[in-house]
XYZ file of C-alpha atoms in Angstrom:
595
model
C -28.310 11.068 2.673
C -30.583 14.234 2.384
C -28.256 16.124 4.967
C -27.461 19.788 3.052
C -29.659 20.995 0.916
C -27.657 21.223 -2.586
C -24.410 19.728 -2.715
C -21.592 22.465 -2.012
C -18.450 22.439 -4.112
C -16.058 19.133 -3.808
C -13.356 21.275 -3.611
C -12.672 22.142 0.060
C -11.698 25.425 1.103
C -8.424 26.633 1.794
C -7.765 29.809 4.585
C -7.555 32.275 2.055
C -10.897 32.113 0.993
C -13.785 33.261 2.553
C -15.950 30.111 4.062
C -19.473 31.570 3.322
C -18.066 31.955 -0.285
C -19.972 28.726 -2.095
C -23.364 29.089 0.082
C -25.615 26.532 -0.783
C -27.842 29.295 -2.083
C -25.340 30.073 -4.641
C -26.796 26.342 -6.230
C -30.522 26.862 -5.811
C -31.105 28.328 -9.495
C -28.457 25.635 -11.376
C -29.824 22.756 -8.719
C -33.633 23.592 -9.864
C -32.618 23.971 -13.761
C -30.306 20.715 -13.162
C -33.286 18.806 -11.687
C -35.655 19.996 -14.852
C -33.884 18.914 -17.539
C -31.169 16.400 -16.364
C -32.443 14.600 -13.199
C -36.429 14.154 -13.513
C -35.804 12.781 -17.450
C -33.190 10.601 -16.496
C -34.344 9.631 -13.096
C -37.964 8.462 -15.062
C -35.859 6.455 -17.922
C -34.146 4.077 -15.363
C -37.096 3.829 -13.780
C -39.118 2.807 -17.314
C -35.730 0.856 -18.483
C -35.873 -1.500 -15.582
C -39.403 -1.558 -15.329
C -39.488 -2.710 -19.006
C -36.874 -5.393 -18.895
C -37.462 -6.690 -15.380
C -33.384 -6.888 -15.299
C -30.565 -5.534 -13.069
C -28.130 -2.929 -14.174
C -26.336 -6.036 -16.702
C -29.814 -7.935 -18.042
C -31.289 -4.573 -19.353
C -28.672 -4.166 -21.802
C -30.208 -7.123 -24.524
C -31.377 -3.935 -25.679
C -28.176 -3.248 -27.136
C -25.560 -6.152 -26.157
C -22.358 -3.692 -26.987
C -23.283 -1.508 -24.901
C -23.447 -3.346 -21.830
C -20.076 -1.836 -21.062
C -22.393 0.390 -19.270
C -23.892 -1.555 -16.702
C -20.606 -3.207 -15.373
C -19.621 0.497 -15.274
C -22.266 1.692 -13.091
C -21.537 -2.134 -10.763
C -18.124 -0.765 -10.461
C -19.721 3.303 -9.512
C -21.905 1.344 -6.693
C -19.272 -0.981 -5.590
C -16.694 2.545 -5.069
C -19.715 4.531 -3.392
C -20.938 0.970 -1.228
C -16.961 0.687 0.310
C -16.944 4.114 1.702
C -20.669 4.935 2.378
C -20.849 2.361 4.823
C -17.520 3.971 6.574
C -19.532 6.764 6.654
C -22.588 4.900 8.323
C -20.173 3.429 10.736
C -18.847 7.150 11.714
C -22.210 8.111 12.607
C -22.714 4.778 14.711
C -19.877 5.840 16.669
C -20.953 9.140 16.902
C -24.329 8.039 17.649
C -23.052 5.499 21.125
C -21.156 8.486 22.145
C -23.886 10.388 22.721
C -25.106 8.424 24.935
C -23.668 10.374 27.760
C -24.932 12.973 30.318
C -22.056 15.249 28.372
C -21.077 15.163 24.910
C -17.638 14.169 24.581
C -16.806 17.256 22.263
C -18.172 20.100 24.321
C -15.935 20.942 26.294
C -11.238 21.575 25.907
C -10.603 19.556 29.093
C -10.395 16.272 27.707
C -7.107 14.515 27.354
C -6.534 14.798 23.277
C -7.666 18.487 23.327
C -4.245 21.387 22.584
C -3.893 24.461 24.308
C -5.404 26.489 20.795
C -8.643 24.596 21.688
C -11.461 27.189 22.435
C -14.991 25.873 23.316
C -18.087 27.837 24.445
C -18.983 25.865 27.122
C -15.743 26.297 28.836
C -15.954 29.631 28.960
C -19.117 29.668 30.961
C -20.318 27.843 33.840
C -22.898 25.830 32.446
C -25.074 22.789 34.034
C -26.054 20.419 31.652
C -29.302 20.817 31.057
C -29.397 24.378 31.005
C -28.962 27.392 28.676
C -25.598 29.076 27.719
C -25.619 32.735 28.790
C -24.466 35.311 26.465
C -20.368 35.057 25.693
C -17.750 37.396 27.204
C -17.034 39.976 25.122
C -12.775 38.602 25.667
C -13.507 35.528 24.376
C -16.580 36.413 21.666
C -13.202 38.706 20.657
C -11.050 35.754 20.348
C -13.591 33.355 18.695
C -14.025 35.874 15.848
C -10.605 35.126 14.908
C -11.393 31.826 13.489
C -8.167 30.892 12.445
C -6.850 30.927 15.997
C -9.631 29.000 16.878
C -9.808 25.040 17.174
C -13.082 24.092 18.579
C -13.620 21.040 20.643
C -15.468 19.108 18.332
C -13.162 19.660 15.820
C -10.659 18.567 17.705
C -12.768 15.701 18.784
C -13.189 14.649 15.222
C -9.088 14.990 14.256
C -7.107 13.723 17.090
C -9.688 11.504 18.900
C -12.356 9.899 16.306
C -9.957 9.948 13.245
C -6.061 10.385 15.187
C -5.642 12.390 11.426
C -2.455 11.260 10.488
C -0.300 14.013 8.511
C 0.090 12.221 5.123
C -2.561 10.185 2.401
C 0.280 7.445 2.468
C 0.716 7.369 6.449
C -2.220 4.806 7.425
C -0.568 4.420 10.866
C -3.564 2.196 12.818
C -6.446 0.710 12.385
C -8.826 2.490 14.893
C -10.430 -0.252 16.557
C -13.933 1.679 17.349
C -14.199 2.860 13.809
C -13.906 -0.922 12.952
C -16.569 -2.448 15.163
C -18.812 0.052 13.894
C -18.300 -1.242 10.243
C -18.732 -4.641 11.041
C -21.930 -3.468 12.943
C -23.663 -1.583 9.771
C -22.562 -4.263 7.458
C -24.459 -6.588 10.054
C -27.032 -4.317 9.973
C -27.372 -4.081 6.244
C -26.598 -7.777 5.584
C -29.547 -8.834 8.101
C -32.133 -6.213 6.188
C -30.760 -7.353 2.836
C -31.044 -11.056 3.832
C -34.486 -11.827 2.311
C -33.652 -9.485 -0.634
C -36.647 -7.100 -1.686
C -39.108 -9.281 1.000
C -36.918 -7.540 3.875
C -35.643 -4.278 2.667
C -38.598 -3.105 1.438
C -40.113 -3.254 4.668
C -37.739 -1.993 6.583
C -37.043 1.031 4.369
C -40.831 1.834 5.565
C -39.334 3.007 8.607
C -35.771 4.282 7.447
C -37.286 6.648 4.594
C -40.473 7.814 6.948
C -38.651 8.130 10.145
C -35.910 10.597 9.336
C -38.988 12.876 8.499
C -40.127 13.013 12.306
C -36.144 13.999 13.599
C -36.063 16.458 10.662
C -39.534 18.087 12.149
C -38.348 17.914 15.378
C -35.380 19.289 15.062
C -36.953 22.333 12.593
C -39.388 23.141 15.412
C -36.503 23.283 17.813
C -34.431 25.074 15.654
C -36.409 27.670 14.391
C -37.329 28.962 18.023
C -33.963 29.644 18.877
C -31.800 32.662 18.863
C -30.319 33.877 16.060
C -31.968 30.896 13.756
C -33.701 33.460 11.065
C -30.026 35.067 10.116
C -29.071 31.909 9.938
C -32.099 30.567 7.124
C -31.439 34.557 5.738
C -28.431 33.214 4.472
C -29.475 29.681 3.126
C -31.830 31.667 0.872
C -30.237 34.702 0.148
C -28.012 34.112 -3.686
C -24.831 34.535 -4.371
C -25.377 35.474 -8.039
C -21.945 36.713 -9.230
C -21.550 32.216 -8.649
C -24.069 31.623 -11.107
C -21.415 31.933 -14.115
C -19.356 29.307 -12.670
C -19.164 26.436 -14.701
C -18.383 24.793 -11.561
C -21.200 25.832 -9.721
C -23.261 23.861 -12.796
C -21.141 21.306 -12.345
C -21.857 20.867 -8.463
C -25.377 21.382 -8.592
C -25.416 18.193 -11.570
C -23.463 15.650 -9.217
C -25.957 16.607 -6.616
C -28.234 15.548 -8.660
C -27.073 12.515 -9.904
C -26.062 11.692 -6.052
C -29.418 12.577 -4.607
C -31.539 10.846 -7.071
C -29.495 7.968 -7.877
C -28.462 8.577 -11.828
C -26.367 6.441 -13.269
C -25.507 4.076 -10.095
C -27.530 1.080 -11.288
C -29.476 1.174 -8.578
C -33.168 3.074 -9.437
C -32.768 -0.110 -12.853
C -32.280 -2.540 -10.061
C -35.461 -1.582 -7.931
C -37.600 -0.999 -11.086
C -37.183 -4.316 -11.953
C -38.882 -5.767 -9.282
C -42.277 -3.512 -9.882
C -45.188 -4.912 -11.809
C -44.697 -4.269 -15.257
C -47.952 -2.063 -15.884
C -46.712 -0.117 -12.786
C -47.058 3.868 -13.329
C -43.230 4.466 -13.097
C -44.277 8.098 -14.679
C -45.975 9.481 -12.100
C -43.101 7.315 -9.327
C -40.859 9.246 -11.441
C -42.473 12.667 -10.950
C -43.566 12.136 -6.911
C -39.959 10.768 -5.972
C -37.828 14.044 -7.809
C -39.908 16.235 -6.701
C -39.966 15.165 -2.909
C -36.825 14.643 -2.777
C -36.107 18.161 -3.988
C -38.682 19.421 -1.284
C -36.744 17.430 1.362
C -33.341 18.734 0.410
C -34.532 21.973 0.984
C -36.279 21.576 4.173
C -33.426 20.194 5.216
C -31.982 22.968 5.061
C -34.083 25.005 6.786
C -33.028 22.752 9.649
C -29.063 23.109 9.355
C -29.050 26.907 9.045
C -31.167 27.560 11.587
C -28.925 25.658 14.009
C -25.709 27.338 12.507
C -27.649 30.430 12.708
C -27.665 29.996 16.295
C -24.798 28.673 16.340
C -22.967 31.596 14.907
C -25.449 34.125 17.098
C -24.141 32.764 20.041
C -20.168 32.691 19.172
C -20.666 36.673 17.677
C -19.929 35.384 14.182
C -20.935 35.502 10.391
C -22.919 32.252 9.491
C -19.897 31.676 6.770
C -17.807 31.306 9.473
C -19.737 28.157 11.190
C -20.641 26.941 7.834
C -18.871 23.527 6.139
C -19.418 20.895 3.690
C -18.605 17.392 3.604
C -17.391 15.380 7.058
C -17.038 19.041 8.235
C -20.898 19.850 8.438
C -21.857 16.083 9.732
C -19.021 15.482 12.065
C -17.812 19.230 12.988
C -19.802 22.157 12.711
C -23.144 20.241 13.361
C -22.341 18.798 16.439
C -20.770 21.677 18.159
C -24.215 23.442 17.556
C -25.925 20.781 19.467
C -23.514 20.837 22.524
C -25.269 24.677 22.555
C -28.970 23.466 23.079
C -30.657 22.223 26.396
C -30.510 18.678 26.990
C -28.124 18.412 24.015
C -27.541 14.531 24.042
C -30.442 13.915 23.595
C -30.624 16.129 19.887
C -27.348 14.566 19.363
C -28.830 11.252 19.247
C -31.945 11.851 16.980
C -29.330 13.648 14.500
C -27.067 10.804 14.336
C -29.973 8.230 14.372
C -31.658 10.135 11.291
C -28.298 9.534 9.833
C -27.966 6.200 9.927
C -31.228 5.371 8.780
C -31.228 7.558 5.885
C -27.460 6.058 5.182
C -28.600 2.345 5.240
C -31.732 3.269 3.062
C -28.955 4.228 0.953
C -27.048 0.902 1.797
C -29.656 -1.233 0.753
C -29.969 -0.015 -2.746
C -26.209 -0.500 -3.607
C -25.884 -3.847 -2.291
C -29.140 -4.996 -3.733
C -27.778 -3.430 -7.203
C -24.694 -5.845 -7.208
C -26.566 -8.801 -5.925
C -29.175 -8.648 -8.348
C -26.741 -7.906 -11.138
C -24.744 -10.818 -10.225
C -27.447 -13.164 -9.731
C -29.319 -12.214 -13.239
C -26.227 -12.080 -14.826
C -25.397 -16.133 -13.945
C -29.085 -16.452 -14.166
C -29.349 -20.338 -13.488
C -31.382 -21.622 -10.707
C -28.844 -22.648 -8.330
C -28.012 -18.593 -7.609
C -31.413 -18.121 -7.759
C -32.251 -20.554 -4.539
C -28.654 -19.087 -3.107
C -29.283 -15.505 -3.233
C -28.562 -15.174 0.383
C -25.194 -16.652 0.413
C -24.357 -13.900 -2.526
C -25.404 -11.062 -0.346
C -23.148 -12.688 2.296
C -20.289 -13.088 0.096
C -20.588 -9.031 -1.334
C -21.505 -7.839 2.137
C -18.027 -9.672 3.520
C -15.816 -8.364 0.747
C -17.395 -4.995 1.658
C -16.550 -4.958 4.942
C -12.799 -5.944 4.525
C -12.266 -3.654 1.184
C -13.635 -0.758 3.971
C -10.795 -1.836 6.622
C -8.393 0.938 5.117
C -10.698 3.679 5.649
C -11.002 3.334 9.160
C -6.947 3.776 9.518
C -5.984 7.360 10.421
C -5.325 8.201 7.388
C -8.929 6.405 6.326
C -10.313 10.090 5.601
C -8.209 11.174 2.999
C -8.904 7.972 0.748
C -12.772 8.253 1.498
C -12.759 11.875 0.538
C -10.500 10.730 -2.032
C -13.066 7.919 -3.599
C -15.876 10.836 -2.943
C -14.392 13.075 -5.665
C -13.227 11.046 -8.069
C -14.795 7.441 -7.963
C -18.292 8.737 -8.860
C -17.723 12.011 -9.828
C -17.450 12.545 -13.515
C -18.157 8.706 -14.503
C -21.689 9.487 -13.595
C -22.118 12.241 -15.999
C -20.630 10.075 -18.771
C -22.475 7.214 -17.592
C -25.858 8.558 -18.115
C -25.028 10.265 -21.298
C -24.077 7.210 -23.039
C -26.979 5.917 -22.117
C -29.320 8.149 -23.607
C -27.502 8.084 -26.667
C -27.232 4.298 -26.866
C -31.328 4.334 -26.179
C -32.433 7.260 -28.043
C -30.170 6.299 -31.049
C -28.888 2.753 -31.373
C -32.024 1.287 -30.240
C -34.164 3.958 -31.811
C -35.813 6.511 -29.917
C -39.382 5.486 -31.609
C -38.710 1.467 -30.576
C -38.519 3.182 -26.810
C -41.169 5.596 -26.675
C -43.446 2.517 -28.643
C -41.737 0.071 -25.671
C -43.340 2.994 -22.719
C -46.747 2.874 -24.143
C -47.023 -0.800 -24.463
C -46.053 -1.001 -20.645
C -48.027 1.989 -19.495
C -50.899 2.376 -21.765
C -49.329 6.146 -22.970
C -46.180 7.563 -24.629
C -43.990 9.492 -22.839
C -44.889 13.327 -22.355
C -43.174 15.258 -25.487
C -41.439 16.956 -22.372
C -39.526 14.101 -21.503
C -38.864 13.045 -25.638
C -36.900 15.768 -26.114
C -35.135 15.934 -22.954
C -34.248 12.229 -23.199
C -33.256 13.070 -27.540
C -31.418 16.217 -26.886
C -31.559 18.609 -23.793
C -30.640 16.054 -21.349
C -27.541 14.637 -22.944
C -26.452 18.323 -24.116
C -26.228 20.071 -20.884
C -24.489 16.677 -19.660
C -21.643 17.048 -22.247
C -20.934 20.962 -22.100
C -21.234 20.615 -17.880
C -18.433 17.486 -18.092
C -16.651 19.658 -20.990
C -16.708 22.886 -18.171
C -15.634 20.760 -15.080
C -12.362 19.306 -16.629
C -11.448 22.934 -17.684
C -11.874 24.489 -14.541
C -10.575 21.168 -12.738
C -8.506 21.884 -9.426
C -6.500 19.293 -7.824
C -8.361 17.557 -4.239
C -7.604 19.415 -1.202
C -8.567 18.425 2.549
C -8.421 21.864 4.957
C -5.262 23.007 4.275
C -3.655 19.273 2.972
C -2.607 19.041 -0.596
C -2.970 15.867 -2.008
C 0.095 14.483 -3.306
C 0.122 13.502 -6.864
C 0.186 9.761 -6.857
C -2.926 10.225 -4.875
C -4.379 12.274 -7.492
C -3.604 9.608 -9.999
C -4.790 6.868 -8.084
C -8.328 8.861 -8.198
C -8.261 9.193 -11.754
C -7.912 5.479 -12.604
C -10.774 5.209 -10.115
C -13.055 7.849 -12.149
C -11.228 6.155 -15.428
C -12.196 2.311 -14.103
C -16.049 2.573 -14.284
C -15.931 4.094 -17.512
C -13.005 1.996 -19.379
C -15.713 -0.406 -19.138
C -17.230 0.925 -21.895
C -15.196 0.435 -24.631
C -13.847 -2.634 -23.351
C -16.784 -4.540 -23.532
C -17.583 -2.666 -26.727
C -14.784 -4.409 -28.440
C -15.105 -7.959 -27.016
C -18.231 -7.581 -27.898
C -17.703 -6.692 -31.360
C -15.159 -9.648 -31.429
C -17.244 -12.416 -30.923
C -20.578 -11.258 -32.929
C -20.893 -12.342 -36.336
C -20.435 -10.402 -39.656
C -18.177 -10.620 -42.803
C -17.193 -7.002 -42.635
C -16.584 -4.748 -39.504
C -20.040 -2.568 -40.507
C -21.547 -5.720 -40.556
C -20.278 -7.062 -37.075
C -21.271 -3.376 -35.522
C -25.113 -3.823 -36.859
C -25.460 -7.179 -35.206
C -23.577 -5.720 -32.491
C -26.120 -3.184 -31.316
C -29.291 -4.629 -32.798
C -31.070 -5.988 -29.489
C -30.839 -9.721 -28.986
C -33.937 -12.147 -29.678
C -34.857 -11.946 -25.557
C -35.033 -8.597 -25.342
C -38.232 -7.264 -23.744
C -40.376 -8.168 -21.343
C -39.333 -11.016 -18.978
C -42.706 -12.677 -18.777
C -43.979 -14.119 -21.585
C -48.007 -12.915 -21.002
C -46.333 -9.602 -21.294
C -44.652 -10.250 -24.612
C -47.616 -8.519 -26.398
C -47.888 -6.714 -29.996
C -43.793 -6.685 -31.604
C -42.829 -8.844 -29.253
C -45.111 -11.377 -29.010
C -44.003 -14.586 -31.283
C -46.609 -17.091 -33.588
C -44.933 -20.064 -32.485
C -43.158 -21.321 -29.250
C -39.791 -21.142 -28.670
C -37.545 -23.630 -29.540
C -34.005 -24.766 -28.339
C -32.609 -24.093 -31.390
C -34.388 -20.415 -31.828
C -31.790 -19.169 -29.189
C -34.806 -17.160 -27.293
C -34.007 -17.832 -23.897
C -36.168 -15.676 -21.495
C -34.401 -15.998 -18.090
C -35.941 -17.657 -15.434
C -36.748 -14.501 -13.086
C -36.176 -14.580 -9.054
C -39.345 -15.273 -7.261
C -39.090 -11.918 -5.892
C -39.613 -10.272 -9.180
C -42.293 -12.419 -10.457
C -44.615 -11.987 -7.147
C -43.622 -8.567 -5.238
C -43.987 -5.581 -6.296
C -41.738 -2.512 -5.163
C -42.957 0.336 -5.533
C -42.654 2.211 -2.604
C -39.322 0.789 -1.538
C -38.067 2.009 -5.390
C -38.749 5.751 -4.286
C -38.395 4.833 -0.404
C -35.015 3.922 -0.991
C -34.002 7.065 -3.111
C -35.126 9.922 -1.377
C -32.132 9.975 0.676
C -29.500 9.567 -1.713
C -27.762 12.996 -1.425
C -24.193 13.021 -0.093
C -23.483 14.261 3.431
């Protein structure tokens, strides 16, 4: 989702430092470089690798059969990021119906799971719904500056009411019922837009990419008119640039981009594979980065002037309002909106934009195991059954999501958040490149983009895609595991099982790799181990372009195929062979930032 602007630091903050410390400003320069070199290059060879191939994350890899490690690494990435995205969906569905009240439930400390250290704005004033909050007393302004004394309603809201936080990673204690219909509800939902595969989703993410676009405007008008809202923008542009030297600030500003624009998940080689094979994926490539990019930031415009307000009205710093993660969606973000007139009403066009931007998101995943699965099988049974596969994945999401909506569901999803597709990504794409550039020959690609769109790639993108790109990747995942610091949640240490168990997740979508490297190496043939690697990663006879009028120039063959040849060019799904996908491609990745 394209909620904060540039991804703030994973690791979350503990009291002794100062909030406002990693301001998203602090990523602007790295986020910009990162999006240069790394994310336009890489986002525009997915785009041309699909394209090409007319193959899922799996099919594309005739290019180089021992590599195809890769793809079942980035089907186990989307299947860790599908499980808990959707839990987040189904938080902001619940957020969402429970803002359909005249009050929101978290403005005010007189509800029955609020504590005595609860402190809210609204109760300190008497204030009609509808209306707006006078200026605070200077008592309680005195007492709100003290943040740590502080538990705000809709903080409390969020712990003890929507979550009932348990105190320990390996406490689930209940399954909160709510939480759970709301799952089964955005599966539905995603299942039902999924359920004609490309034919559905691509319509509806018309509406789920364009839409948020109207709430963002709205909600920038509103906010910039209010009190307080320029100090608040002030510091969303203003640099930290003592941060700049951080490797980890690098680091955070690549996994924003590989979140935002979709690196490495499978999913932008899934969608490309259903455009038309002379399709300008170049100039997708270019249009998609860069509005995304432009939306992250005007997003931001959006939050900060809210928090500015926010923070204007409790007789705060902006740092101390500020959060990442659940804490911006769910915590700070809300209790802004119980500040403004008429505030259900903005709470439900935030939470709405949410959804839709989160199952624009939704889509893309499940489409990238469905289509992997059903090109990988291939036969024409799956092909005519599509549906019931969608079913099936969409089921076995749903139940492998049950755990997270336990009490102690938070810490696992925040758990899965920093380690499932953290790292993997990075190594993900770099392989990749290096597999392309050099296995399969850098000149056999760049010959393979001008046969499909009439013109090589720019020399730009050549030597990002030979050298840059893969560079900055390595030294940035080098950096990272230096300056690695164990997972914290507010002031909650994770134990060290936990931090395991997050590892083998990381370690699971890359071990894929390898593995498949050497059963892959075991079964080709050769007399001599050299000899087994060449045939290894040489591509197979049916790599290239699915249909056969498009087999042109290298590729094209004197004689038809026989049995015996071993050229099998899979039948493709109708879907592939007749619709093209443009927009929905691009549609579906402009709001692919985490929350």
């Amino acid at each position: 989702m394209v909620l904060c602007p540039v991804r703030p630091p994973r690791r979350t903050r503990t009291s002794n430092e100062a909030t406002g410390a990693t301001r998203s400003s602090a990523f602007m320069f790295p986020y910009f470089i990162m999006l240069t070199f790394c994310g336009i290059p890489l986002f525009f060879m997915e785009l041309s690798f699909g394209q090409f191939a007319s193959q899922g994350c799996l099919g594309v890899w005739r290019i180089s059969p021992m590599f195809k490690g890769v793809g079942y690494g980035m089907m186990v990435v989307s299947t860790y990021i599908g499980i808990y995205y959707n839990v987040v969906i189904c938080i902001a569905f619940y957020y969402f119906f429970s803002s359909m009240t005249p009050v929101l439930p978290w403005a005010y400390c007189s509800n029955p799971w609020n504590t005595p250290d609860c402190a809210g704005v609204l109760d300190a004033s008497n204030i009609t719904n509808g209306s707006r909050p006078p200026a605070l007393p200077g008592n309680l302004s005195h007492a709100l500056n003290h943040t740590l004394q502080r538990t705000s309603p809709s903080e409390e809201y969020w712990r003890l009411y929507v979550l009932k936080l348990s105190d320990d990673i390996g406490n689930f204690g209940e399954v909160r019922l709510p939480l759970l219909g709301c799952l089964g509800v955005s599966w539905v939902v995603v299942f039902l837009c999924l359920i004609r595969g490309v034919k559905s989703s691509g319509k509806v993410v018309y509406f789920t990419a364009t839409f948020p676009y109207v709430v963002l405007t709205i909600l920038f008008i509103r906010g910039v008119t209010l009190e307080g809202a320029f100090t608040g923008i002030m510091y969303y542009l203003t640099p930290q640039w003592d941060k700049i030297l951080e490797a980890k600030v690098w680091g955070d500003a690549a996994s924003q981009i590989f979140y935002s624009l979709g690196c490495a998940w499978g999913g932008l080689i899934t969608m490309a594979s259903y455009n038309k094979f002379h399709n300008n994926c170049y100039r997708d490539s270019v249009i998609i980065t860069i509005t995304n990019c432009a939306t992250s930031v005007y997003a931001g415009f959006v939050i900060f002037s809210i928090l500015g307000f926010m923070a204007s009205h409790l007789g705060v710093d902006v740092s101390r309002v500020a959060d990442h993660g659940p804490g911006l969606a769910f915590v700070a973000y809300p209790e802004a909106l119980t500040l403004l007139p008429i505030s259900p009403l903005w709470s439900l066009l935030f939470f709405f934009m949410l959804i839709l931007l989160g199952l624009g998101t939704q889509f893309c995943l499940l489409e990238t195991l469905v289509t992997a699965i059903v090109d990988e099988v291939g036969n024409e049974w799956i092909l005519q059954k599509k549906t019931y596969v969608t079913l099936g994945v969409a089921v076995a999401g749903f139940l492998l999501g049950i755990p997270l909506t336990s009490q102690a569901g938070i810490y696992w999803l925040l758990l899965m958040d920093n380690y499932a597709a953290s790292f993997s990504l990075v190594v993900i794409s770099c392989i990749m490149c290096v597999s392309i550039m050099y296995i399969y020959g850098h000149h056999n690609y760049f010959q393979d983009i001008q046969m499909m769109l009439g013109f090589p790639p720019p020399l730009f993108f050549q030597i990002c895609w030979r050298f840059v790109s893969p560079a900055i990747i390595f030294f940035i995942l080098i950096f990272t595991v230096i300056q690695y610091q164990p997972i914290t949640y507010n002031h909650y240490q994770y134990p060290g099982w936990a931090v395991a168990i997050g590892f083998l997740m990381a370690l699971s979508s890359v071990i894929c790799i390898p593995l498949y490297a050497l059963y892959q190496l075991g079964r080709t043939d050769g007399d001599t181990l050299l000899q087994r690697l060449k045939n290894a990663t040489k591509p197979s006879r049916d790599w290239g372009p699915a249909l056969l009028e498009h087999r042109t120039g290298r590729y094209a063959r004197t004689i038809p195929p026989s049995p015996e040849d071993g050229l099998e060019v899979q039948p493709l799904h109708p879907d592939k062979a007749q619709i093209p996908t443009v927009g929905s491609n691009g549609s579906s990745r402009l709001q692919d930032s985490r929350i």
